[in-house]
């Protein structure tokens, strides 16, 4: 396999990472590879035996500069000064055919100095979940990390039970997080903080002239990202500052899930006891995370008091930016290309009806374009009254088809793929992957079942980081 590496993070001050190679595994076998993504990255030969060894961490490809990155973060609001790539190794970077630089990282590749007692490994469950959900998110036009390959390791991983080990090869615009900035800010390491800032501006935000403009640009991207999540019923589940990508991509698919029946208080993550990262809390947490980013940038500013005022104002621009993106997204879902302020109420009234009746989020919006959304409701008179208001707005059917996915990686389907995968049967994973990467295609006999909500027995109400 040839990977055209062009590494830049490895040239930053050495204390920002630990140069090291992945730990080899016993007997790697391919789960799947992503030919389209490989082509977009200019990578040849992903289906060779040599590639399998590379995706397993057993061999380091020519031109790689493998390393584990240091970072910190607020986890569920609590400060943790020392996190980092505890189970991941950055192989290096490539500049894709679109000119965008991207990281290639192995996740589940063995312990690092940042493992904090963990084994550095992953089992097939979280690897399959990340692969399915990140590729589905990409297909739905959401900025996200991607999946290039997944392998099983031929080794066991010990959690509460014995599980088959696996490694995912993740591609991201970078793996730099809010927590990466926090790591150096907290240590008062101005040189590293400045080097990181310069690196991020050159790499992701070349139009920014300094920390203030960087902050504005990150806030704008993050507000749009969370509005996208909301418009798809996506719940990230661990919006810790170490899981917030500075490039504005969705990253770290742990206990994430899509809602079936709509309710704003929905939480899936078993560790999110108080619902900090519930669906409806995501925008508020987004602003909170941007406040932490702003705080980490303040030490770079010559006039601290003035910077606090300016950066506070910047963080306060998050909510209106989010609201604007939210209205644009939900407007499009209703077929309204230029939604007005009144349309905001049209959307929230529909969401209220959906909440009361437990309507399926994805199918209700998909059905609006096919004139059978009424079936999704119990109180049909209330829906009819809403529909009359909506129809008066003259919705555009083509816009709705392009804005409402028919197939999402529903939790019970993801769990089904994982259960089979644990026992060595990959068919359910492959079929689901094929379906969720064509989210807007008309349903066929082969895909219709993936649009069906779970039955009472199939419902999955809890998800786990399951690292
Ligand atoms: P997460 O909540 O998945 O984003 O992970 C938080 C932190 O825990 C990161 O620093 C991870 O690298 C680390 N971590 C998670 N799982 C493991 C593991 N199995 N071994 C070592 N470190 C881990
Ligand atoms: Mg993380």
Coordinates of C-alpha atoms and ligand atoms in Angstrom, one line a residue:
X1 CA 0.0 0.0 0.0
X2 CA 1.3 3.5 -0.9
X3 CA 0.2 6.4 1.3
X4 CA 1.5 9.8 0.2
X5 CA 2.4 11.1 3.6
X6 CA 3.1 14.8 4.2
X7 CA 3.4 15.2 8.0
X8 CA 3.2 18.5 9.8
X9 CA 2.2 17.8 13.4
X10 CA 5.4 15.8 13.9
X11 CA 7.4 19.0 13.3
X12 CA 5.8 20.8 16.3
X13 CA 7.6 21.0 19.7
X14 CA 8.2 17.3 20.8
X15 CA 6.5 17.8 24.2
X16 CA 3.2 18.1 22.3
X17 CA 3.2 14.4 21.6
X18 CA 5.1 11.1 22.0
X19 CA 6.7 9.6 18.9
X20 CA 6.0 5.9 19.0
X21 CA 4.7 3.0 16.9
X22 CA 1.5 0.9 17.4
X23 CA 1.7 -2.3 19.3
X24 CA 1.5 -5.4 17.0
X25 CA -1.4 -7.8 17.2
X26 CA -1.7 -11.6 16.7
X27 CA -3.7 -12.2 13.6
X28 CA -5.3 -9.3 11.8
X29 CA -8.2 -9.8 9.4
X30 CA -10.1 -7.2 7.4
X31 CA -13.6 -6.3 8.4
X32 CA -13.9 -3.7 5.6
X33 CA -12.0 -1.1 3.7
X34 CA -13.2 2.2 2.2
X35 CA -12.2 2.3 -1.5
X36 CA -13.8 5.6 -2.2
X37 CA -12.1 7.4 0.7
X38 CA -8.8 5.8 -0.2
X39 CA -9.0 7.1 -3.7
X40 CA -9.9 10.6 -2.4
X41 CA -6.7 10.5 -0.3
X42 CA -4.5 9.2 -3.1
X43 CA -3.9 5.9 -1.4
X44 CA -3.3 2.8 -3.5
X45 CA -3.6 -0.9 -2.6
X46 CA -5.9 -0.8 0.5
X47 CA -7.0 -4.4 -0.2
X48 CA -3.5 -6.0 -0.1
X49 CA -2.1 -8.2 2.6
X50 CA 0.4 -5.5 3.3
X51 CA -2.4 -3.0 3.9
X52 CA -4.0 -5.3 6.4
X53 CA -0.8 -5.4 8.4
X54 CA -0.6 -1.6 8.4
X55 CA -4.3 -1.2 9.5
X56 CA -3.5 -3.6 12.3
X57 CA -0.4 -1.6 13.4
X58 CA 1.8 -4.6 12.7
X59 CA 3.8 -2.7 10.1
X60 CA 4.5 1.1 9.8
X61 CA 4.1 2.4 6.2
X62 CA 6.9 4.3 4.5
X63 CA 6.7 8.0 5.2
X64 CA 4.7 7.7 8.4
X65 CA 5.8 9.6 11.5
X66 CA 3.7 7.7 14.1
X67 CA 2.9 9.5 17.3
X68 CA 0.4 9.8 20.2
X69 CA -1.0 13.3 20.9
X70 CA -1.2 15.0 24.3
X71 CA -4.4 16.7 25.3
X72 CA -6.6 17.5 28.3
X73 CA -10.3 18.2 28.7
X74 CA -13.4 18.8 30.7
X75 CA -15.2 15.5 31.1
X76 CA -18.8 16.0 32.1
X77 CA -17.8 19.4 33.3
X78 CA -14.9 18.3 35.4
X79 CA -11.3 19.3 34.5
X80 CA -8.9 16.6 33.7
X81 CA -5.4 18.0 33.0
X82 CA -4.0 14.8 31.5
X83 CA -5.7 12.9 28.7
X84 CA -4.3 12.2 25.3
X85 CA -4.3 9.5 22.7
X86 CA -4.6 6.6 25.1
X87 CA -5.6 4.0 22.5
X88 CA -4.7 5.8 19.2
X89 CA -1.7 6.4 17.1
X90 CA -1.5 9.1 14.4
X91 CA 0.3 7.5 11.5
X92 CA 0.7 10.8 9.6
X93 CA -1.1 13.2 7.3
X94 CA -1.9 13.1 3.6
X95 CA -3.1 15.9 1.3
X96 CA -6.1 14.5 -0.5
X97 CA -7.2 15.1 -4.1
X98 CA -9.3 18.0 -2.9
X99 CA -6.2 19.7 -1.5
X100 CA -7.3 19.2 2.1
X101 CA -4.8 17.8 4.6
X102 CA -6.0 14.9 6.7
X103 CA -4.8 12.7 9.5
X104 CA -4.7 9.0 9.3
X105 CA -5.0 7.5 12.7
X106 CA -5.3 4.0 14.1
X107 CA -7.7 3.7 17.1
X108 CA -7.4 0.6 19.3
X109 CA -3.7 0.3 18.5
X110 CA -2.3 -0.4 22.0
X111 CA -1.2 1.5 25.0
X112 CA 0.6 4.9 25.0
X113 CA 2.0 7.1 27.7
X114 CA -1.5 8.7 27.8
X115 CA -3.4 5.4 28.5
X116 CA -3.9 6.1 32.2
X117 CA -4.0 2.4 33.0
X118 CA -6.2 1.5 30.0
X119 CA -5.2 -1.3 27.6
X120 CA -5.1 0.9 24.6
X121 CA -7.4 -1.5 22.8
X122 CA -10.9 -1.5 21.3
X123 CA -13.3 -4.3 20.8
X124 CA -15.3 -4.9 17.6
X125 CA -18.4 -3.2 19.0
X126 CA -17.2 0.4 19.2
X127 CA -15.2 -0.1 16.0
X128 CA -18.3 -1.1 14.0
X129 CA -20.4 1.6 15.6
X130 CA -17.9 4.3 14.7
X131 CA -17.5 3.0 11.2
X132 CA -21.2 2.8 10.5
X133 CA -22.2 6.1 12.1
X134 CA -19.3 8.2 10.8
X135 CA -19.8 7.0 7.3
X136 CA -23.6 7.6 7.6
X137 CA -22.9 11.1 8.9
X138 CA -20.7 11.8 5.9
X139 CA -23.4 10.5 3.5
X140 CA -25.8 12.9 5.2
X141 CA -23.5 15.9 4.6
X142 CA -22.4 16.3 8.2
X143 CA -18.8 17.3 8.8
X144 CA -17.2 14.2 10.4
X145 CA -14.2 12.1 10.8
X146 CA -14.3 9.2 8.3
X147 CA -13.5 5.5 8.4
X148 CA -10.8 4.1 6.0
X149 CA -10.6 0.5 7.3
X150 CA -11.5 -1.8 10.2
X151 CA -9.7 -5.0 11.2
X152 CA -10.1 -7.6 13.8
X153 CA -6.9 -8.3 15.7
X154 CA -7.2 -12.0 16.5
X155 CA -6.7 -11.0 20.2
X156 CA -9.2 -10.8 23.0
X157 CA -10.0 -7.6 24.8
X158 CA -11.1 -7.8 28.4
X159 CA -14.0 -5.6 29.5
X160 CA -16.7 -6.9 31.7
X161 CA -16.4 -10.0 29.4
X162 CA -14.0 -11.4 26.9
X163 CA -14.5 -9.6 23.5
X164 CA -12.8 -9.8 20.1
X165 CA -10.3 -7.0 19.6
X166 CA -10.5 -4.6 16.6
X167 CA -8.9 -1.5 15.2
X168 CA -10.4 1.3 13.2
X169 CA -8.4 3.5 10.8
X170 CA -9.8 7.0 11.2
X171 CA -9.4 9.9 8.9
X172 CA -9.9 13.5 10.1
X173 CA -9.0 17.0 9.0
X174 CA -7.0 16.8 12.3
X175 CA -7.4 15.3 15.7
X176 CA -6.7 18.7 17.4
X177 CA -9.4 19.3 20.0
X178 CA -10.4 22.1 22.4
X179 CA -8.7 19.9 24.9
X180 CA -5.4 20.2 23.0
X181 CA -5.4 23.9 23.6
X182 CA -6.5 23.5 27.2
X183 CA -3.5 21.1 27.8
X184 CA -0.9 23.8 27.1
X185 CA -2.9 26.7 28.4
X186 CA -3.3 24.9 31.8
X187 CA 0.5 24.3 32.0
X188 CA 1.3 27.9 31.1
X189 CA 3.3 26.6 28.1
X190 CA 3.0 29.7 26.0
X191 CA 5.5 28.4 23.4
X192 CA 3.5 25.3 22.7
X193 CA 0.1 27.2 22.8
X194 CA 1.4 29.6 20.3
X195 CA 2.9 26.9 18.1
X196 CA -0.5 25.0 18.2
X197 CA -2.4 28.1 17.4
X198 CA -0.2 28.9 14.4
X199 CA -0.4 25.3 13.2
X200 CA -4.2 25.3 13.4
X201 CA -4.6 28.7 11.7
X202 CA -2.3 27.6 8.8
X203 CA -4.0 24.2 8.6
X204 CA -7.7 24.9 9.1
X205 CA -8.4 28.6 9.1
X206 CA -5.9 30.3 6.9
X207 CA -8.0 33.5 6.7
X208 CA -7.7 34.1 10.5
X209 CA -5.0 36.5 11.5
X210 CA -4.8 35.6 15.2
X211 CA -6.6 33.9 18.2
X212 CA -9.6 36.2 18.1
X213 CA -10.4 35.4 14.5
X214 CA -9.6 31.7 15.1
X215 CA -12.1 31.7 17.9
X216 CA -14.8 33.3 15.7
X217 CA -14.2 30.8 12.9
X218 CA -14.3 27.8 15.3
X219 CA -17.5 29.1 16.9
X220 CA -19.2 29.5 13.5
X221 CA -18.3 26.0 12.4
X222 CA -19.3 24.4 15.7
X223 CA -22.6 26.2 15.8
X224 CA -23.4 24.8 12.3
X225 CA -22.2 21.3 13.2
X226 CA -24.5 21.1 16.3
X227 CA -27.5 22.5 14.2
X228 CA -26.8 19.6 11.8
X229 CA -26.9 17.0 14.6
X230 CA -30.2 18.4 15.9
X231 CA -31.7 18.3 12.4
X232 CA -30.9 14.6 12.2
X233 CA -32.0 13.6 15.7
X234 CA -28.3 12.8 16.5
X235 CA -27.1 12.6 20.1
X236 CA -23.3 12.6 20.4
X237 CA -23.4 11.5 24.0
X238 CA -19.9 12.6 25.2
X239 CA -19.5 16.3 24.3
X240 CA -16.5 16.6 26.5
X241 CA -14.0 19.3 25.5
X242 CA -11.5 16.6 24.5
X243 CA -14.1 15.4 22.0
X244 CA -14.6 18.7 20.3
X245 CA -12.7 19.0 17.0
X246 CA -11.2 22.3 16.2
X247 CA -11.8 21.7 12.5
X248 CA -15.5 21.5 13.2
X249 CA -16.0 17.8 12.5
X250 CA -18.0 15.3 14.5
X251 CA -15.4 13.2 16.4
X252 CA -15.4 10.3 18.8
X253 CA -18.4 8.1 18.2
X254 CA -18.7 6.5 21.6
X255 CA -22.2 6.1 23.1
X256 CA -23.7 8.2 20.2
X257 CA -27.1 7.3 18.8
X258 CA -29.9 8.6 16.6
X259 CA -33.4 9.0 18.2
X260 CA -36.2 6.9 17.0
X261 CA -39.3 8.4 18.7
X262 CA -38.8 12.1 19.2
X263 CA -38.3 13.5 22.6
X264 CA -36.1 16.4 23.4
X265 CA -34.9 14.9 26.7
X266 CA -33.5 11.7 25.1
X267 CA -30.3 10.4 26.5
X268 CA -28.7 7.1 25.5
X269 CA -25.3 7.1 27.2
X270 CA -25.2 4.9 30.2
X271 CA -22.6 7.1 31.8
X272 CA -24.6 10.3 31.3
X273 CA -26.5 9.9 34.5
X274 CA -27.8 13.5 34.7
X275 CA -28.5 14.0 31.0
X276 CA -25.8 16.6 30.6
X277 CA -25.6 15.6 27.0
X278 CA -29.3 15.0 26.3
X279 CA -30.5 15.9 22.8
X280 CA -31.9 19.3 23.8
X281 CA -28.9 20.2 25.9
X282 CA -26.4 19.9 22.9
X283 CA -26.6 23.6 21.8
X284 CA -26.1 24.9 25.3
X285 CA -23.2 22.5 25.9
X286 CA -21.8 23.7 22.6
X287 CA -21.6 27.3 23.8
X288 CA -20.1 26.0 27.1
X289 CA -17.4 24.2 25.1
X290 CA -16.6 27.3 23.1
X291 CA -16.3 29.2 26.4
X292 CA -13.6 26.7 27.4
X293 CA -11.8 27.2 24.0
X294 CA -12.0 31.0 24.5
X295 CA -10.5 30.6 28.0
X296 CA -7.6 28.6 26.6
X297 CA -6.8 31.2 24.0
X298 CA -6.8 34.2 26.4
X299 CA -3.2 33.8 27.6
X300 CA -2.0 34.5 24.0
X301 CA -3.6 37.9 24.1
X302 CA -1.4 40.9 25.1
X303 CA -4.3 42.8 26.9
X304 CA -6.0 40.2 29.1
X305 CA -8.9 42.3 30.2
X306 CA -9.8 43.5 26.7
X307 CA -9.5 39.9 25.5
X308 CA -11.9 38.6 28.2
X309 CA -14.5 41.2 27.0
X310 CA -14.0 40.4 23.3
X311 CA -13.9 36.6 23.8
X312 CA -17.0 36.7 26.0
X313 CA -18.8 38.6 23.2
X314 CA -17.6 36.0 20.7
X315 CA -19.0 33.1 22.8
X316 CA -22.3 35.0 23.0
X317 CA -22.5 34.9 19.2
X318 CA -22.7 31.1 19.4
X319 CA -26.5 31.0 20.2
X320 CA -27.7 33.2 17.4
X321 CA -25.4 31.5 14.9
X322 CA -26.8 28.2 16.1
X323 CA -30.4 29.4 15.9
X324 CA -29.8 30.6 12.3
X325 CA -28.3 27.3 11.2
X326 CA -31.0 25.4 13.0
X327 CA -33.8 27.3 11.2
X328 CA -32.0 26.9 7.8
X329 CA -31.8 23.1 8.4
X330 CA -35.3 22.5 9.7
X331 CA -36.7 24.9 7.1
X332 CA -35.1 22.8 4.4
X333 CA -36.6 19.7 6.0
X334 CA -40.0 21.3 5.6
X335 CA -39.2 22.3 2.1
X336 CA -38.7 26.0 2.9
X337 CA -35.5 27.3 1.3
X338 CA -35.8 30.7 2.9
X339 CA -37.5 30.2 6.3
X340 CA -38.8 33.2 8.1
X341 CA -39.0 33.9 11.8
X342 CA -42.6 32.7 11.7
X343 CA -41.4 29.4 10.4
X344 CA -39.4 28.9 13.6
X345 CA -42.8 28.4 15.3
X346 CA -44.0 26.1 12.5
X347 CA -41.0 23.8 13.2
X348 CA -41.3 23.9 17.0
X349 CA -45.1 23.3 16.8
X350 CA -44.4 20.2 14.7
X351 CA -41.7 19.0 17.1
X352 CA -44.2 19.5 20.0
X353 CA -46.7 17.4 18.3
X354 CA -44.1 14.7 17.6
X355 CA -43.0 14.8 21.3
X356 CA -46.6 14.3 22.5
X357 CA -47.2 11.4 20.1
X358 CA -43.8 9.9 20.3
X359 CA -43.5 10.2 16.5
X360 CA -40.5 8.7 14.8
X361 CA -38.1 11.6 14.1
X362 CA -36.6 10.3 10.8
X363 CA -39.8 8.8 9.4
X364 CA -42.0 11.8 10.2
X365 CA -39.8 14.2 8.2
X366 CA -39.3 11.6 5.4
X367 CA -43.1 11.1 5.2
X368 CA -43.9 14.8 5.0
X369 CA -42.4 14.8 1.5
X370 CA -44.5 11.7 0.6
X371 CA -47.8 13.0 2.0
X372 CA -48.3 10.3 4.5
X373 CA -46.9 11.9 7.7
X374 CA -50.4 11.8 9.2
X375 CA -49.9 8.1 9.9
X376 CA -47.0 9.0 12.3
X377 CA -49.4 10.8 14.7
X378 CA -52.0 9.7 17.2
X379 CA -53.7 13.1 17.4
X380 CA -54.4 13.5 13.7
X381 CA -56.7 16.5 14.0
X382 CA -53.8 18.4 15.6
X383 CA -51.5 17.2 12.7
X384 CA -54.1 18.2 10.1
X385 CA -54.3 21.7 11.5
X386 CA -50.5 22.0 11.5
X387 CA -50.3 20.6 8.0
X388 CA -52.7 23.2 6.7
X389 CA -50.4 26.0 8.0
X390 CA -47.4 24.3 6.5
X391 CA -49.0 23.7 3.1
X392 CA -49.9 27.4 3.0
X393 CA -46.1 28.1 3.0
X394 CA -45.7 26.2 -0.4
X395 CA -43.1 23.6 0.5
X396 CA -40.6 22.5 -2.2
X397 CA -40.8 18.7 -2.6
X398 CA -37.3 18.3 -4.1
X399 CA -35.7 20.2 -1.3
X400 CA -37.4 18.0 1.2
X401 CA -36.2 14.8 -0.5
X402 CA -32.7 16.1 -0.4
X403 CA -33.0 17.2 3.3
X404 CA -34.7 14.2 4.9
X405 CA -32.8 11.0 5.1
X406 CA -34.9 7.8 4.9
X407 CA -32.3 5.6 6.4
X408 CA -30.2 6.4 9.5
X409 CA -28.1 3.9 11.5
X410 CA -30.8 3.0 13.9
X411 CA -29.6 1.8 17.3
X412 CA -31.2 -1.6 17.2
X413 CA -29.7 -2.2 13.7
X414 CA -26.2 -1.1 14.9
X415 CA -26.6 -3.4 17.9
X416 CA -27.7 -6.3 15.7
X417 CA -24.6 -5.8 13.5
X418 CA -22.4 -5.7 16.5
X419 CA -23.9 -8.9 18.1
X420 CA -23.4 -10.8 14.8
X421 CA -19.9 -9.3 14.4
X422 CA -18.9 -10.5 17.8
X423 CA -19.6 -14.0 16.7
X424 CA -17.6 -13.6 13.5
X425 CA -20.6 -12.9 11.2
X426 CA -20.0 -9.7 9.3
X427 CA -23.0 -9.9 6.9
X428 CA -25.3 -7.7 9.1
X429 CA -22.6 -5.0 9.3
X430 CA -22.0 -5.0 5.5
X431 CA -25.7 -4.8 4.7
X432 CA -26.3 -2.0 7.2
X433 CA -23.2 -0.1 6.0
X434 CA -24.5 -0.3 2.4
X435 CA -27.9 1.0 3.5
X436 CA -26.8 3.9 5.7
X437 CA -24.4 5.2 3.1
X438 CA -27.3 5.8 0.7
X439 CA -29.6 7.7 3.1
X440 CA -31.6 9.7 0.5
X441 CA -32.1 6.9 -2.0
X442 CA -35.6 5.6 -2.6
X443 CA -36.3 2.6 -0.4
X444 CA -36.0 -0.8 -2.1
X445 CA -37.0 -4.3 -1.0
X446 CA -33.4 -4.7 0.3
X447 CA -33.4 -1.4 2.3
X448 CA -37.0 -0.9 3.5
X449 CA -36.4 -2.8 6.6
X450 CA -33.7 -0.4 7.7
X451 CA -36.3 2.5 7.7
X452 CA -38.5 0.6 10.2
X453 CA -38.4 1.8 13.8
X454 CA -37.6 -0.7 16.5
X455 CA -40.5 -2.8 17.9
X456 CA -40.9 -2.6 21.7
X457 CA -38.6 -5.7 22.0
X458 CA -36.0 -4.3 19.7
X459 CA -35.7 -0.9 21.4
X460 CA -32.2 0.0 22.6
X461 CA -32.3 2.6 25.4
X462 CA -28.8 2.5 26.6
X463 CA -25.4 2.8 24.8
X464 CA -22.0 2.4 26.2
X465 CA -18.6 4.0 25.6
X466 CA -17.5 0.4 25.6
X467 CA -13.9 1.4 24.9
Ligands
LIG1 P1 -13.3 9.1 25.3 O1 -14.3 9.4 26.4 O2 -13.6 7.8 24.5 O3 -13.1 10.2 24.4 O4 -11.9 8.8 26.0 C1 -11.4 9.6 27.0 C2 -9.9 9.3 27.2 O5 -9.7 8.0 27.7 C3 -9.0 9.5 26.0 O6 -7.8 10.0 26.5 C4 -8.8 8.1 25.6 O7 -7.6 7.9 24.8 C5 -8.8 7.3 26.9 N1 -9.2 5.9 26.7 C6 -10.4 5.4 26.4 N2 -10.4 4.1 26.3 C7 -9.1 3.7 26.5 C8 -8.4 2.4 26.5 N3 -9.1 1.3 26.3 N4 -7.1 2.4 26.8 C9 -6.5 3.5 27.0 N5 -7.0 4.8 27.0 C10 -8.3 4.8 26.8
LIG2 MG1 -12.2 11.2 23.1

